[in-house]
PDB file of C-alpha atoms in Angstrom:
ATOM      1  CA  MET A   1     -24.071 -22.020   1.853  1.00 56.00           C
ATOM      2  CA  ARG A   2     -20.910 -20.118   2.883  1.00 57.00           C
ATOM      3  CA  LYS A   3     -20.998 -17.737   5.785  1.00 56.00           C
ATOM      4  CA  ARG A   4     -20.184 -14.201   4.829  1.00 53.00           C
ATOM      5  CA  LYS A   5     -16.978 -12.875   6.398  1.00 52.00           C
ATOM      6  CA  VAL A   6     -17.648  -9.967   8.751  1.00 51.00           C
ATOM      7  CA  SER A   7     -15.495  -6.956   7.976  1.00 59.00           C
ATOM      8  CA  ASN A   8     -13.203  -5.549  10.619  1.00 68.00           C
ATOM      9  CA  GLN A   9     -12.722  -2.381   8.597  1.00 82.00           C
ATOM     10  CA  SER A  10     -15.253  -0.194  10.446  1.00 92.00           C
ATOM     11  CA  TRP A  11     -12.894   0.696  13.308  1.00 94.00           C
ATOM     12  CA  LYS A  12     -10.159   1.476  10.775  1.00 94.00           C
ATOM     13  CA  THR A  13     -12.517   3.722   8.819  1.00 94.00           C
ATOM     14  CA  LYS A  14     -13.488   5.529  12.008  1.00 95.00           C
ATOM     15  CA  PHE A  15      -9.813   5.970  12.947  1.00 96.00           C
ATOM     16  CA  ARG A  16      -8.954   7.392   9.510  1.00 95.00           C
ATOM     17  CA  ALA A  17     -11.675  10.020  10.011  1.00 96.00           C
ATOM     18  CA  SER A  18     -10.005  11.280  13.210  1.00 96.00           C
ATOM     19  CA  ASN A  19      -8.043  14.520  13.441  1.00 97.00           C
ATOM     20  CA  GLU A  20      -5.090  12.533  14.801  1.00 97.00           C
ATOM     21  CA  TRP A  21      -4.956  10.459  11.603  1.00 97.00           C
ATOM     22  CA  LYS A  22      -5.465  13.452   9.317  1.00 97.00           C
ATOM     23  CA  LYS A  23      -2.540  15.296  10.941  1.00 97.00           C
ATOM     24  CA  TRP A  24      -0.406  12.154  10.745  1.00 97.00           C
ATOM     25  CA  ARG A  25      -1.295  11.605   7.102  1.00 97.00           C
ATOM     26  CA  HIS A  26      -0.200  15.177   6.340  1.00 97.00           C
ATOM     27  CA  GLN A  27       3.156  14.550   8.057  1.00 98.00           C
ATOM     28  CA  VAL A  28       3.699  11.464   5.893  1.00 98.00           C
ATOM     29  CA  TYR A  29       2.696  13.464   2.801  1.00 98.00           C
ATOM     30  CA  VAL A  30       5.298  16.122   3.655  1.00 98.00           C
ATOM     31  CA  LYS A  31       7.954  13.441   4.358  1.00 98.00           C
ATOM     32  CA  ASP A  32       7.312  11.883   0.939  1.00 98.00           C
ATOM     33  CA  GLY A  33       7.375  15.267  -0.793  1.00 98.00           C
ATOM     34  CA  GLY A  34       3.926  14.820  -2.337  1.00 98.00           C
ATOM     35  CA  ILE A  35       5.294  12.012  -4.555  1.00 98.00           C
ATOM     36  CA  ASP A  36       4.123   8.411  -4.958  1.00 98.00           C
ATOM     37  CA  PHE A  37       7.182   6.368  -3.903  1.00 97.00           C
ATOM     38  CA  ILE A  38       6.582   3.588  -6.455  1.00 98.00           C
ATOM     39  CA  THR A  39       5.767   5.608  -9.576  1.00 98.00           C
ATOM     40  CA  GLY A  40       7.601   8.822  -8.762  1.00 98.00           C
ATOM     41  CA  LYS A  41       4.490  10.707  -9.861  1.00 98.00           C
ATOM     42  CA  LYS A  42       2.718  13.484  -7.997  1.00 98.00           C
ATOM     43  CA  LEU A  43       0.190  12.306  -5.414  1.00 98.00           C
ATOM     44  CA  ILE A  44      -3.360  12.959  -6.520  1.00 98.00           C
ATOM     45  CA  SER A  45      -6.639  13.363  -4.699  1.00 96.00           C
ATOM     46  CA  GLY A  46      -7.665  10.092  -3.082  1.00 95.00           C
ATOM     47  CA  CYS A  47      -4.087   8.959  -2.437  1.00 98.00           C
ATOM     48  CA  ASN A  48      -3.524   6.545   0.447  1.00 98.00           C
ATOM     49  CA  CYS A  49      -1.296   6.644   3.501  1.00 98.00           C
ATOM     50  CA  HIS A  50       0.039   3.095   3.334  1.00 98.00           C
ATOM     51  CA  HIS A  51       0.829   1.249   6.565  1.00 98.00           C
ATOM     52  CA  GLU A  52       3.972  -0.796   5.992  1.00 98.00           C
ATOM     53  CA  ASP A  53       3.225  -2.715   9.195  1.00 97.00           C
ATOM     54  CA  LEU A  54       0.155  -4.827   8.425  1.00 97.00           C
ATOM     55  CA  ARG A  55      -0.421  -6.109  11.959  1.00 96.00           C
ATOM     56  CA  GLU A  56      -3.813  -4.911  13.188  1.00 94.00           C
ATOM     57  CA  GLU A  57      -2.524  -4.290  16.698  1.00 95.00           C
ATOM     58  CA  ASN A  58      -0.141  -1.675  15.243  1.00 96.00           C
ATOM     59  CA  TYR A  59      -2.680   0.048  12.988  1.00 96.00           C
ATOM     60  CA  LYS A  60      -3.017   3.044  15.320  1.00 97.00           C
ATOM     61  CA  LYS A  61       0.692   3.173  16.161  1.00 97.00           C
ATOM     62  CA  LEU A  62       1.757   6.561  14.827  1.00 97.00           C
ATOM     63  CA  GLU A  63       5.253   7.030  16.196  1.00 95.00           C
ATOM     64  CA  ASP A  64       7.440   6.628  13.120  1.00 97.00           C
ATOM     65  CA  VAL A  65       6.620   8.288   9.780  1.00 96.00           C
ATOM     66  CA  ASN A  66       9.117   5.935   8.109  1.00 97.00           C
ATOM     67  CA  ARG A  67       6.683   3.056   8.648  1.00 98.00           C
ATOM     68  CA  PHE A  68       4.230   4.748   6.256  1.00 98.00           C
ATOM     69  CA  ARG A  69       4.290   5.774   2.594  1.00 98.00           C
ATOM     70  CA  MET A  70       1.956   7.913   0.557  1.00 98.00           C
ATOM     71  CA  LEU A  71       0.802   6.046  -2.546  1.00 98.00           C
ATOM     72  CA  ASN A  72      -1.691   6.891  -5.235  1.00 98.00           C
ATOM     73  CA  LYS A  73      -4.816   4.766  -5.033  1.00 98.00           C
ATOM     74  CA  LEU A  74      -3.971   2.337  -7.847  1.00 98.00           C
ATOM     75  CA  THR A  75      -0.371   1.921  -6.639  1.00 98.00           C
ATOM     76  CA  HIS A  76      -1.690   1.132  -3.153  1.00 98.00           C
ATOM     77  CA  LYS A  77      -4.138  -1.405  -4.536  1.00 98.00           C
ATOM     78  CA  MET A  78      -1.397  -3.038  -6.629  1.00 98.00           C
ATOM     79  CA  ILE A  79       0.979  -3.330  -3.644  1.00 98.00           C
ATOM     80  CA  HIS A  80      -1.690  -5.019  -1.514  1.00 98.00           C
ATOM     81  CA  TRP A  81      -2.554  -7.353  -4.405  1.00 98.00           C
ATOM     82  CA  LEU A  82       1.092  -8.315  -4.975  1.00 98.00           C
ATOM     83  CA  TYR A  83       2.199  -8.695  -1.355  1.00 98.00           C
ATOM     84  CA  PRO A  84       0.689 -12.125  -0.512  1.00 98.00           C
ATOM     85  CA  TYR A  85       2.044 -13.611  -3.759  1.00 98.00           C
ATOM     86  CA  TRP A  86       5.505 -12.135  -3.089  1.00 98.00           C
ATOM     87  CA  LEU A  87       5.549 -13.547   0.452  1.00 98.00           C
ATOM     88  CA  LYS A  88       5.200 -17.051  -0.978  1.00 98.00           C
ATOM     89  CA  ASP A  89       7.335 -16.562  -4.092  1.00 98.00           C
ATOM     90  CA  ARG A  90      10.037 -13.856  -4.159  1.00 98.00           C
ATOM     91  CA  GLU A  91      10.745 -14.637  -7.833  1.00 98.00           C
ATOM     92  CA  ILE A  92       7.397 -13.125  -8.864  1.00 98.00           C
ATOM     93  CA  ILE A  93       9.109  -9.737  -9.301  1.00 98.00           C
ATOM     94  CA  SER A  94      11.648 -11.128 -11.786  1.00 98.00           C
ATOM     95  CA  ARG A  95       8.819 -12.729 -13.790  1.00 98.00           C
ATOM     96  CA  ILE A  96       6.942  -9.425 -13.824  1.00 98.00           C
ATOM     97  CA  ILE A  97      10.094  -7.718 -15.118  1.00 98.00           C
ATOM     98  CA  LYS A  98      10.409 -10.377 -17.837  1.00 98.00           C
ATOM     99  CA  VAL A  99       6.821  -9.770 -18.980  1.00 98.00           C
ATOM    100  CA  LEU A 100       7.355  -5.983 -18.985  1.00 98.00           C
ATOM    101  CA  GLU A 101      10.552  -6.344 -21.013  1.00 98.00           C
ATOM    102  CA  GLU A 102       8.784  -8.621 -23.499  1.00 98.00           C
ATOM    103  CA  MET A 103       5.915  -6.150 -23.788  1.00 98.00           C
ATOM    104  CA  GLU A 104       8.413  -3.402 -24.568  1.00 98.00           C
ATOM    105  CA  ARG A 105      10.293  -5.565 -27.093  1.00 98.00           C
ATOM    106  CA  PHE A 106       7.176  -6.804 -28.909  1.00 98.00           C
ATOM    107  CA  SER A 107       5.638  -3.327 -28.909  1.00 98.00           C
ATOM    108  CA  ASN A 108       8.694  -1.897 -30.620  1.00 97.00           C
ATOM    109  CA  ASP A 109       9.696  -4.562 -33.178  1.00 94.00           C
TER     110      ASP A 109
END
């Protein structure tokens, strides 16, 4: 039987509940103008302050707002899903574009 992986998320959850994080998150929100960078749509309740530096040792490093982006929840989930694939295969984006273009073409013929 496989051993269950122990989550290291509890300290991150605790940090995100801090006043320091909440103030920081607001600064990033203001920097991004209340807009999801990927979709260009208004940020909605439950949006995420995305760390662009994924190294755990830098998780609490709040010195540069440009290392963070506000993303709506689904956009954030999609970026984290795509990232490991993209690291191994940069052409994945061009294949996604091809599928989107085909969807548009076949939906309008």
